[in-house]
mmCIF file of C-alpha atoms and ligand atoms in Angstrom:
data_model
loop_
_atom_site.group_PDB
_atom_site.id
_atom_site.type_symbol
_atom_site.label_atom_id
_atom_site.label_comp_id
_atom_site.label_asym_id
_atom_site.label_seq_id
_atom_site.Cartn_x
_atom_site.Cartn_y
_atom_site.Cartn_z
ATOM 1 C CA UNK U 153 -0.372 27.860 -70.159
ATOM 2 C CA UNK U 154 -3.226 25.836 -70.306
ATOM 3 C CA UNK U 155 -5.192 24.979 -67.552
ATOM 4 C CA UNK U 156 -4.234 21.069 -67.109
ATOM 5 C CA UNK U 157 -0.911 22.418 -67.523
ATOM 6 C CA UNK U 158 -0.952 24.556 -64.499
ATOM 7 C CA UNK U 159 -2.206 21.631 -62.082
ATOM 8 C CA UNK U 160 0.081 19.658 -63.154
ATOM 9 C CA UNK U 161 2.853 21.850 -62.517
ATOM 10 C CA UNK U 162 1.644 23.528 -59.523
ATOM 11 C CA UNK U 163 1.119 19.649 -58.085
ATOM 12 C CA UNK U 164 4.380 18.865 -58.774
ATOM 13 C CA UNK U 165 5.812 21.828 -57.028
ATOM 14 C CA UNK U 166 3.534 21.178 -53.639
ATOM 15 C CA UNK U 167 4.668 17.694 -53.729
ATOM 16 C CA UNK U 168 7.790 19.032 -53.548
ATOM 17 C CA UNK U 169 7.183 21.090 -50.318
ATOM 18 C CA UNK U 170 5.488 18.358 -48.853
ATOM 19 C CA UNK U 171 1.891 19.644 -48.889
ATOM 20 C CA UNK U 172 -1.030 17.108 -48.052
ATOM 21 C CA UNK U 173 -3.208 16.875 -51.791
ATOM 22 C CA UNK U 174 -0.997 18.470 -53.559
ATOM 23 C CA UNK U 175 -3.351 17.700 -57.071
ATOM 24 C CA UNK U 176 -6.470 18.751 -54.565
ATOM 25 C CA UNK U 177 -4.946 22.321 -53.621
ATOM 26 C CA UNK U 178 -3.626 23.146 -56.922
ATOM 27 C CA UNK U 179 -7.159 22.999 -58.577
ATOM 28 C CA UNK U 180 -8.491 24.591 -55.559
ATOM 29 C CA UNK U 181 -6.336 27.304 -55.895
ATOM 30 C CA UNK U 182 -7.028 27.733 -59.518
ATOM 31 C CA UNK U 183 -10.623 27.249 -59.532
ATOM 32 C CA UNK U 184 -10.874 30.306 -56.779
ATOM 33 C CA UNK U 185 -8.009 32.593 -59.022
ATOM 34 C CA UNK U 186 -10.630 31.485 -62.117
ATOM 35 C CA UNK U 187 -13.344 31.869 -60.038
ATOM 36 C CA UNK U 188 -14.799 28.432 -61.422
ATOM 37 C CA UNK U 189 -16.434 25.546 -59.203
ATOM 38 C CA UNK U 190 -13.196 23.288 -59.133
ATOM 39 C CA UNK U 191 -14.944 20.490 -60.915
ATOM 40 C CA UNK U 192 -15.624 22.827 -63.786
ATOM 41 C CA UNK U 193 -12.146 22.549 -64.660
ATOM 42 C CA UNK U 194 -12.497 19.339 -65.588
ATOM 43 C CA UNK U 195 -14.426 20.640 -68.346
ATOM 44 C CA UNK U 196 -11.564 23.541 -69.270
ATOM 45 C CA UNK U 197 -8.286 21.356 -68.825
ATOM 46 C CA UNK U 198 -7.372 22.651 -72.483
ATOM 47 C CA UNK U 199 -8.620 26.236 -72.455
ATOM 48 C CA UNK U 200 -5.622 28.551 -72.205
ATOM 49 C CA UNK U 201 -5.050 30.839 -68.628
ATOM 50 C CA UNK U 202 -5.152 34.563 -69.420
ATOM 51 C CA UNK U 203 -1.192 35.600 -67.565
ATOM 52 C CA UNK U 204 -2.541 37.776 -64.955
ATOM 53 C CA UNK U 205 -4.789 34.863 -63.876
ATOM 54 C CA UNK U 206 -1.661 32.351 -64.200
ATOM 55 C CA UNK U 207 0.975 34.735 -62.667
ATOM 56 C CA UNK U 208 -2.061 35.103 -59.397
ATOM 57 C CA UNK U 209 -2.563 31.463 -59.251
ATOM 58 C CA UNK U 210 1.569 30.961 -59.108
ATOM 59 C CA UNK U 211 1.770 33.414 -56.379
ATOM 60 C CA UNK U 212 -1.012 31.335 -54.686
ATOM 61 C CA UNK U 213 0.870 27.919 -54.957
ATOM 62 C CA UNK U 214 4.145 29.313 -54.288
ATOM 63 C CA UNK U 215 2.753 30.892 -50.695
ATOM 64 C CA UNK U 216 0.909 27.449 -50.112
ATOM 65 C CA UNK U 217 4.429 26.006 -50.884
ATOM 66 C CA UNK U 218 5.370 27.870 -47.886
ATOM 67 C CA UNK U 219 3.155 25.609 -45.827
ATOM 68 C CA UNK U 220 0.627 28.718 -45.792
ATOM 69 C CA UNK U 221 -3.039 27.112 -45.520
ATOM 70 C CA UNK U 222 -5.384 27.105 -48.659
ATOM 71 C CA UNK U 223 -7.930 28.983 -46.603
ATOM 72 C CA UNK U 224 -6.188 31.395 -45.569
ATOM 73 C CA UNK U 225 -5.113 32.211 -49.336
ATOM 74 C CA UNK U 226 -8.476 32.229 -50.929
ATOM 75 C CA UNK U 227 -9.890 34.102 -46.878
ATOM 76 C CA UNK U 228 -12.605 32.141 -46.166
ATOM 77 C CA UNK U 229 -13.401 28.474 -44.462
ATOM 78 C CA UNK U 230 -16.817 26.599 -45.166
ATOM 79 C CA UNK U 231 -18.657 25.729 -41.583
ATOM 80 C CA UNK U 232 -21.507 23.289 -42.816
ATOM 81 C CA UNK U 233 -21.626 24.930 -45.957
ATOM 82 C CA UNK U 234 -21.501 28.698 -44.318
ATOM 83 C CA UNK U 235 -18.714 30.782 -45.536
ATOM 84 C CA UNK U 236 -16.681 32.322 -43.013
ATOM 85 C CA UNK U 237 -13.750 34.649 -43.014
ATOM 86 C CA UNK U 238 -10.561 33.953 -41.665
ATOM 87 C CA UNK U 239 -7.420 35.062 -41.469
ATOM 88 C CA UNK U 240 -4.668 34.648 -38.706
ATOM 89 C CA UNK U 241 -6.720 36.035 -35.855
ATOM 90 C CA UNK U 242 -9.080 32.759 -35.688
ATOM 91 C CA UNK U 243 -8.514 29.337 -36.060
ATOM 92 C CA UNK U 244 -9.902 27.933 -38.922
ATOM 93 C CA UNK U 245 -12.851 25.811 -38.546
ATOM 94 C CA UNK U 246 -12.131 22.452 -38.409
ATOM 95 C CA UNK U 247 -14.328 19.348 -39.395
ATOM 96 C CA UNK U 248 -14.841 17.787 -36.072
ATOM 97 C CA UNK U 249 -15.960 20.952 -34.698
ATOM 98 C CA UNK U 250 -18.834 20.503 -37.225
ATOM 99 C CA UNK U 251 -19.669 17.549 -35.781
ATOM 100 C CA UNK U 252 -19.808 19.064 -32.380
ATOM 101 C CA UNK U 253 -22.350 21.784 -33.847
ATOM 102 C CA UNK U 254 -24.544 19.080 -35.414
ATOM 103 C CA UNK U 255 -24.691 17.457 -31.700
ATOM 104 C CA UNK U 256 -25.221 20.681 -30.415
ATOM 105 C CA UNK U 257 -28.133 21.227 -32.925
ATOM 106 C CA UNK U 258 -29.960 17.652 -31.934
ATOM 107 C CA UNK U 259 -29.476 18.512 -28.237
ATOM 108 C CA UNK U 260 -31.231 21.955 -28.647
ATOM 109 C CA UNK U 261 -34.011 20.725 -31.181
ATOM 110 C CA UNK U 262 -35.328 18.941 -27.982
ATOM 111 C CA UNK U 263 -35.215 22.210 -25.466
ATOM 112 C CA UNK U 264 -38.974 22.790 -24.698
ATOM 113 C CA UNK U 265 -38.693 26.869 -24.711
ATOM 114 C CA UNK U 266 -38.670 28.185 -28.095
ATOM 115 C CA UNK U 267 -36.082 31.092 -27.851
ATOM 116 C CA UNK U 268 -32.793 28.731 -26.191
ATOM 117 C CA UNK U 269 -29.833 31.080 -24.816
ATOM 118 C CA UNK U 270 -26.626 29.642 -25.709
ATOM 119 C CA UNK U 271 -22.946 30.159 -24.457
ATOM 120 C CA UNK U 272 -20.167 29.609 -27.014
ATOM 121 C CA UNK U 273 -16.733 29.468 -25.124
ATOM 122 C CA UNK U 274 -13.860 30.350 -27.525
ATOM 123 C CA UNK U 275 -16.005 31.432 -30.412
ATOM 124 C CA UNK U 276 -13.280 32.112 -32.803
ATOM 125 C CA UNK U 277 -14.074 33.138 -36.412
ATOM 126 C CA UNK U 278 -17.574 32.166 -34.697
ATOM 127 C CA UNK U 279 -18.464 29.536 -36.674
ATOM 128 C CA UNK U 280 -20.573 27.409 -34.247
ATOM 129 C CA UNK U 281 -22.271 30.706 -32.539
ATOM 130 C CA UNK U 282 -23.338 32.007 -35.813
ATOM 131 C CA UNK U 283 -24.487 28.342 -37.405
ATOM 132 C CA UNK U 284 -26.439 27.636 -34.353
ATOM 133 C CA UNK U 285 -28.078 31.230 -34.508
ATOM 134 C CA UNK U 286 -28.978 30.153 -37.993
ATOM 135 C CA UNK U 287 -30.547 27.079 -36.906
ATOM 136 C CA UNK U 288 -32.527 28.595 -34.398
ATOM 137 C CA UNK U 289 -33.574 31.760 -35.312
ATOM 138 C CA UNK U 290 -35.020 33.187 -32.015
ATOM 139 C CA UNK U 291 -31.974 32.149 -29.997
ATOM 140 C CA UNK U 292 -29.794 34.383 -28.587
ATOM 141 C CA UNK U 293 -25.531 34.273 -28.157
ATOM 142 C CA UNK U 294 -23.110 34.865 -25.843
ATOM 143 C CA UNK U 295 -19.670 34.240 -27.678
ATOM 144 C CA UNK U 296 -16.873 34.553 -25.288
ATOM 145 C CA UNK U 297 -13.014 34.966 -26.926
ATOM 146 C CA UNK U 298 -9.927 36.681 -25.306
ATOM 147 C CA UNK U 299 -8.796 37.918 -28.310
ATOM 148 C CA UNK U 300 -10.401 41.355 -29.545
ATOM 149 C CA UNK U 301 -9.246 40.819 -33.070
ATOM 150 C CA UNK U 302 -10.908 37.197 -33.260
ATOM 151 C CA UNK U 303 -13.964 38.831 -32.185
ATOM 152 C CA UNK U 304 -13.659 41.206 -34.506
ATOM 153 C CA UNK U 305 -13.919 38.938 -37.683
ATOM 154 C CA UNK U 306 -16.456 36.683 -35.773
ATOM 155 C CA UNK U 307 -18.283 39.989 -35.755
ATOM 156 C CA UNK U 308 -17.670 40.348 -39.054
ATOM 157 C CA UNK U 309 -18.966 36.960 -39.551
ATOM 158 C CA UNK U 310 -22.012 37.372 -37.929
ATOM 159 C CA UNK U 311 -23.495 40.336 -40.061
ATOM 160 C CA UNK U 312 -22.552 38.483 -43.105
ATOM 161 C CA UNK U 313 -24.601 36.004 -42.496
ATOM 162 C CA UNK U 314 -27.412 38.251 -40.727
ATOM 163 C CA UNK U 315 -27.148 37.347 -37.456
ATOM 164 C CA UNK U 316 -25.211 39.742 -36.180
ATOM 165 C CA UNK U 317 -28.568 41.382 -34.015
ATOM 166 C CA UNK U 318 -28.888 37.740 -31.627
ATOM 167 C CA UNK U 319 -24.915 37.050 -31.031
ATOM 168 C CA UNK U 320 -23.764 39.454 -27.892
ATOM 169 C CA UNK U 321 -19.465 39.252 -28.361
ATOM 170 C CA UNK U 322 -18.019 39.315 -25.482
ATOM 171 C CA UNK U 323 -14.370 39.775 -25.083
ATOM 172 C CA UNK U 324 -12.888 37.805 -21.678
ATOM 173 C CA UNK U 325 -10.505 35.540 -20.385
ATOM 174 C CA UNK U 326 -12.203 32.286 -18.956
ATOM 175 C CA UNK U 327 -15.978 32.887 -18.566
ATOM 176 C CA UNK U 328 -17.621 36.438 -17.347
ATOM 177 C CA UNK U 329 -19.593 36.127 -14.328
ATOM 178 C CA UNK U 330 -22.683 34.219 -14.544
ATOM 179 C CA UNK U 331 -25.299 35.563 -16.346
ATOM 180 C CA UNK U 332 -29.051 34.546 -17.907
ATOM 181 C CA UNK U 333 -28.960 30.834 -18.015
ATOM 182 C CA UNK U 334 -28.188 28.934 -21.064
ATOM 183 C CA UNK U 335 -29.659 25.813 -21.999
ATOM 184 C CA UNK U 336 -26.383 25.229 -23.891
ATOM 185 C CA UNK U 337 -23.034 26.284 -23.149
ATOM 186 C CA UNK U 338 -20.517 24.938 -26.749
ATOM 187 C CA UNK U 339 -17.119 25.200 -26.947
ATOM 188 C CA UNK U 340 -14.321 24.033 -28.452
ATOM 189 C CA UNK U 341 -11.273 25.700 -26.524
ATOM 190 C CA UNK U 342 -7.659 25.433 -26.973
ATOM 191 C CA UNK U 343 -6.420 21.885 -26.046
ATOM 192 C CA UNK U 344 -3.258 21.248 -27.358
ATOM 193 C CA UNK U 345 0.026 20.658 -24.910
ATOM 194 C CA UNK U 346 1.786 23.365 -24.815
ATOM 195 C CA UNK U 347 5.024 21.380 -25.410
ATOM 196 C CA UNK U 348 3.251 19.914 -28.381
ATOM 197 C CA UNK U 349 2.598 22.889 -30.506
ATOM 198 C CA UNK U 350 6.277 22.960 -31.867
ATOM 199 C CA UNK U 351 5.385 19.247 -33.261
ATOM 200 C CA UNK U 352 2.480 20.061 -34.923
ATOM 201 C CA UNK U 353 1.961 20.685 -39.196
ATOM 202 C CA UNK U 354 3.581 24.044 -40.359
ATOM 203 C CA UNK U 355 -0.189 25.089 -41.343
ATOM 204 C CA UNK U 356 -1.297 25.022 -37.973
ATOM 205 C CA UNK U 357 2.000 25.840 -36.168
ATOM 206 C CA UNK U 358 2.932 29.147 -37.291
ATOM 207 C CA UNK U 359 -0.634 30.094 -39.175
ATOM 208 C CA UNK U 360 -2.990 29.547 -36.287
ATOM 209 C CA UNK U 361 -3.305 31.852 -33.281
ATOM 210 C CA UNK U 362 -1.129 30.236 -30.346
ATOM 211 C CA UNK U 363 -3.725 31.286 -28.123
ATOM 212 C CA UNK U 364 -6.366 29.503 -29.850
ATOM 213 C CA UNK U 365 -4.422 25.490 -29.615
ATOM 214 C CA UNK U 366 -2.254 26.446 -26.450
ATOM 215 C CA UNK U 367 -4.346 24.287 -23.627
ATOM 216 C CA UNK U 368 -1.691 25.183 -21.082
ATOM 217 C CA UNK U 369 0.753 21.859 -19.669
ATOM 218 C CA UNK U 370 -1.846 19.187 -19.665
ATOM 219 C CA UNK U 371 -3.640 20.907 -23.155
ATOM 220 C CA UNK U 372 -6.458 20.392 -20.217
ATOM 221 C CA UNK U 373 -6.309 24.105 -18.586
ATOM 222 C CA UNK U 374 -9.882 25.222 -20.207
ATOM 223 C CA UNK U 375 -12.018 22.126 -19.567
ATOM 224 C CA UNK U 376 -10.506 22.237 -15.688
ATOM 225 C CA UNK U 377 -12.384 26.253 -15.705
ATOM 226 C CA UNK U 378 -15.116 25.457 -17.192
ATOM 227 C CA UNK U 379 -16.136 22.343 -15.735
ATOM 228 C CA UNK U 380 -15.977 24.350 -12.357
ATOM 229 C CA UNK U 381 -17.048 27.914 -13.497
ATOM 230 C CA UNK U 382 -19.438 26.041 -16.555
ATOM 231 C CA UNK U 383 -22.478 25.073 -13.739
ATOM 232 C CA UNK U 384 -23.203 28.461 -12.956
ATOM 233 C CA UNK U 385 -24.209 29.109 -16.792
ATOM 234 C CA UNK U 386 -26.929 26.355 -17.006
ATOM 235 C CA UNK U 387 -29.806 26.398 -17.026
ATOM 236 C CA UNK U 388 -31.908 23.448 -15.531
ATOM 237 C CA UNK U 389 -31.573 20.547 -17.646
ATOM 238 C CA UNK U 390 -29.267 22.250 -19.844
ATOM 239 C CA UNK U 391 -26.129 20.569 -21.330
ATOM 240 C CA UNK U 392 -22.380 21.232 -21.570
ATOM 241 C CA UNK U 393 -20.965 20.467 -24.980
ATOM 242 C CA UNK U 394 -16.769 20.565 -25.720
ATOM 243 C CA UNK U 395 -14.704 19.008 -28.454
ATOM 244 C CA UNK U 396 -11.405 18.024 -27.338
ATOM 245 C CA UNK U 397 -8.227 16.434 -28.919
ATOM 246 C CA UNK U 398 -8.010 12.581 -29.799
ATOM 247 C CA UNK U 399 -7.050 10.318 -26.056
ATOM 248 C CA UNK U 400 -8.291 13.153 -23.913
ATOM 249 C CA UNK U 401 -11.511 11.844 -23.309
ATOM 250 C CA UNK U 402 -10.589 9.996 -19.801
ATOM 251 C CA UNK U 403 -8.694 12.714 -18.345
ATOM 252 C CA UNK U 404 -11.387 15.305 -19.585
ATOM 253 C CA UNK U 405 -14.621 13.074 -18.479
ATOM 254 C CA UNK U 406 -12.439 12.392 -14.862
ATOM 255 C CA UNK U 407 -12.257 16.031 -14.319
ATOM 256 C CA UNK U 408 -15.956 16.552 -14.891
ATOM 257 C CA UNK U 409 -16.649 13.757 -12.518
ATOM 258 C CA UNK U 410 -14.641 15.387 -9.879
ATOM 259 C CA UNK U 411 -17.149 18.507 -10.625
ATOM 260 C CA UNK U 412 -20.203 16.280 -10.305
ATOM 261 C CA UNK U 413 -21.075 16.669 -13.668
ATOM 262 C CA UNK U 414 -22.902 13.721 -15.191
ATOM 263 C CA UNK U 415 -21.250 12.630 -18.233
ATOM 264 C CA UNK U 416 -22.479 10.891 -21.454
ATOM 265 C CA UNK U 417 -20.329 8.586 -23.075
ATOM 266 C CA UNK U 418 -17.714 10.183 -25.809
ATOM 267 C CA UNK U 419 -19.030 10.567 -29.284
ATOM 268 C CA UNK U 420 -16.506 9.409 -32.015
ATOM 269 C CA UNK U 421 -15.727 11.306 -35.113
ATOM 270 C CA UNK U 422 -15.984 10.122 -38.968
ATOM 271 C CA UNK U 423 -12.800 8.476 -38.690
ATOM 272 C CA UNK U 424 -13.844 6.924 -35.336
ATOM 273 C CA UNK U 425 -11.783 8.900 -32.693
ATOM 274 C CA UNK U 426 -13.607 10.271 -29.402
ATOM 275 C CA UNK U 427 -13.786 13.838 -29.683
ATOM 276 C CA UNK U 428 -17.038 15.249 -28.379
ATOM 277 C CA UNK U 429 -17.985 15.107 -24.488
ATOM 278 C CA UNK U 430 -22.296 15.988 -23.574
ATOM 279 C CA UNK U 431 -22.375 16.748 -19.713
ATOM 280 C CA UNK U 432 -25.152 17.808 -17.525
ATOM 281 C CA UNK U 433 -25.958 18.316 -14.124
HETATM 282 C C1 SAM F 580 -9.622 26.173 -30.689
HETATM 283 S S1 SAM F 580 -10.144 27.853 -30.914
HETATM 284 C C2 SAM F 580 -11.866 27.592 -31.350
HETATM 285 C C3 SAM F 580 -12.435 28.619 -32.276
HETATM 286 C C4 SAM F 580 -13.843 28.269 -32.806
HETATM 287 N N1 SAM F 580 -14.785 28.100 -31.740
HETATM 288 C C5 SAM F 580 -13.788 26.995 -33.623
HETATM 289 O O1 SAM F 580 -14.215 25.960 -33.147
HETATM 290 O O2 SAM F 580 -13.292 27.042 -34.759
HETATM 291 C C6 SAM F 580 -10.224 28.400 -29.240
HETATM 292 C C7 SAM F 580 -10.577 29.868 -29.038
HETATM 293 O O3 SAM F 580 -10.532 30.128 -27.603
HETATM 294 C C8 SAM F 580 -9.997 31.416 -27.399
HETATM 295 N N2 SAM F 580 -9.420 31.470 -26.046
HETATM 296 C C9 SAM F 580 -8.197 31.037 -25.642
HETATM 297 N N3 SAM F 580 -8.014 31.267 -24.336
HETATM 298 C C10 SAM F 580 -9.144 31.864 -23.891
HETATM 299 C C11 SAM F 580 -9.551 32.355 -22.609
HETATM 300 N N4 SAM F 580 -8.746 32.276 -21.543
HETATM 301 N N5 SAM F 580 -10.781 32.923 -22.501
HETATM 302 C C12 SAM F 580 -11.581 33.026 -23.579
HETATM 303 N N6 SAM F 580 -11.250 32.573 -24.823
HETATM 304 C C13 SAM F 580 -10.048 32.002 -24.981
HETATM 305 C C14 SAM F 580 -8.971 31.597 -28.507
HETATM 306 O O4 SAM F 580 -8.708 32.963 -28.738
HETATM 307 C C15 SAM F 580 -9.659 30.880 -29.681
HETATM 308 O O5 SAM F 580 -10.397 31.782 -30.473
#
């Protein structure tokens, strides 16, 4: 077949199984099995697709078909324009969470020592630990998961990218006892209801770790530890920076009242929804 001839096809067939883009994710899928830019195609609609190319692109489209996400078929996630592994150990990096790491960024462009410590709660496939490290490259890492294989391919991560030497990975449940101060503790823990999760997309449902969207009754367990076990972490003048899920931001800025932190107003995402909390002490 020819190479129009696939994306039309393999469109009509995620339509079908009710995937999101389905013309997007077919020439995504192709362009990685052709190992073309995806706009390139553009350019090739009427070149013909060797068969072992076509037969690994319809394997690709049927599994997305399956609800399977697109990253975790081609094994990799962009994190402001940092490739990063993934698989079904780590959640995969989500565009808000860039945001948060851009805030983070602005907030440590303005810390007066030149080698910032920095706490990231949750890391994940360690997206925001390792982009931060490679925004500042004298600061040094503590990424904090509970799950050893997470840590494992946010290891992974980390020497890919060469940063590997200033991110410590730390595998614990809630935060370790207080250490050297940071001047920035990130995080973007789980947050979802637990009674939610069942409701949620099949991509994230049964292809994301549980224990990285399970934010216990409230989807507010995590934010309740660390806004009283997060203090202990700072150093003076040193902020607190967590992305949480869209209508939290009362019950989340409350709590951190209660803690005495002092909170800065919610910052919106592109599509206008609060999703990013600053708090200091
Ligand atoms: C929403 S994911 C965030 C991953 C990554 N930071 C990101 O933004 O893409 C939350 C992470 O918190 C970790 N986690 C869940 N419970 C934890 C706990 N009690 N202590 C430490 N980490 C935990 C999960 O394993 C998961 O990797």
């Amino acid at each position: 077949m020819k190479v129009l001839e696939i994306i039309q096809k393999s469109a009509a067939f995620l339509e079908r199984k009710g995937v999101e883009s389905p013309r997007l994710q077919s020439e995504l899928i192709l362009a990685h099995v052709l190992g073309l830019p995806r706009l390139q195609l553009y350019l090739n609609f009427e070149r013909p697709v060797p068969e072992a190319q076509e037969e690994k692109a319809r394997e690709l489209v049927r599994r997305r078909g399956t609800r399977e996400p697109l990253q975790h078929l081609i094994g990799s996630a962009s994190f402001w324009g940092l490739e990063m592994l993934v698989n079904r150990d780590v959640l995969i990096p989500r565009p808000e969470t860039e945001l948060l790491g851009e805030r983070a960024r602005d907030f440590l462009r303005t810390w007066p020592g030149d080698t910032p410590r920095i706490l990231d709660f949750g890391t994940g496939s360690g997206c925001l630990a390792i982009w931060l490290a490679s925004q500042f490259p004298t600061a040094r890492i503590l990424a904090i998961d509970i799950s050893p294989v997470a840590l494992a391919v946010a290891a992974q991560n980390a020497r890919r990218h060469g940063v590997g030497d200033r991110i410590e990975f730390c595998q614990h449940d809630g935060l370790p006892a207080p250490g050297e101060p940071c001047a920035l503790v990130v995080s973007n823990p789980p947050y979802i209801p637990s009674a939610e999760i069942a409701t949620l997309e099949p991509e994230v449902r049964d292809h994301d770790p549980r224990a990285a969207l399970d934010g216990g009754p409230d989807g507010l367990d995590h934010y309740r530890h660390l806004a009283l076990a997060a203090p202990a972490w700072l150093a003076p003048g040193g902020r607190m920076m967590l992305e949480f899920g869209d209508g939290q931001a009362a019950a989340i800025t409350g709590l951190l009242h209660f803690q005495k932190w002092i909170v800065e107003p919610p910052i919106p995402d592109y599509s206008g929804r609060e999703r990013i909390l600053a708090a200091g002490r």
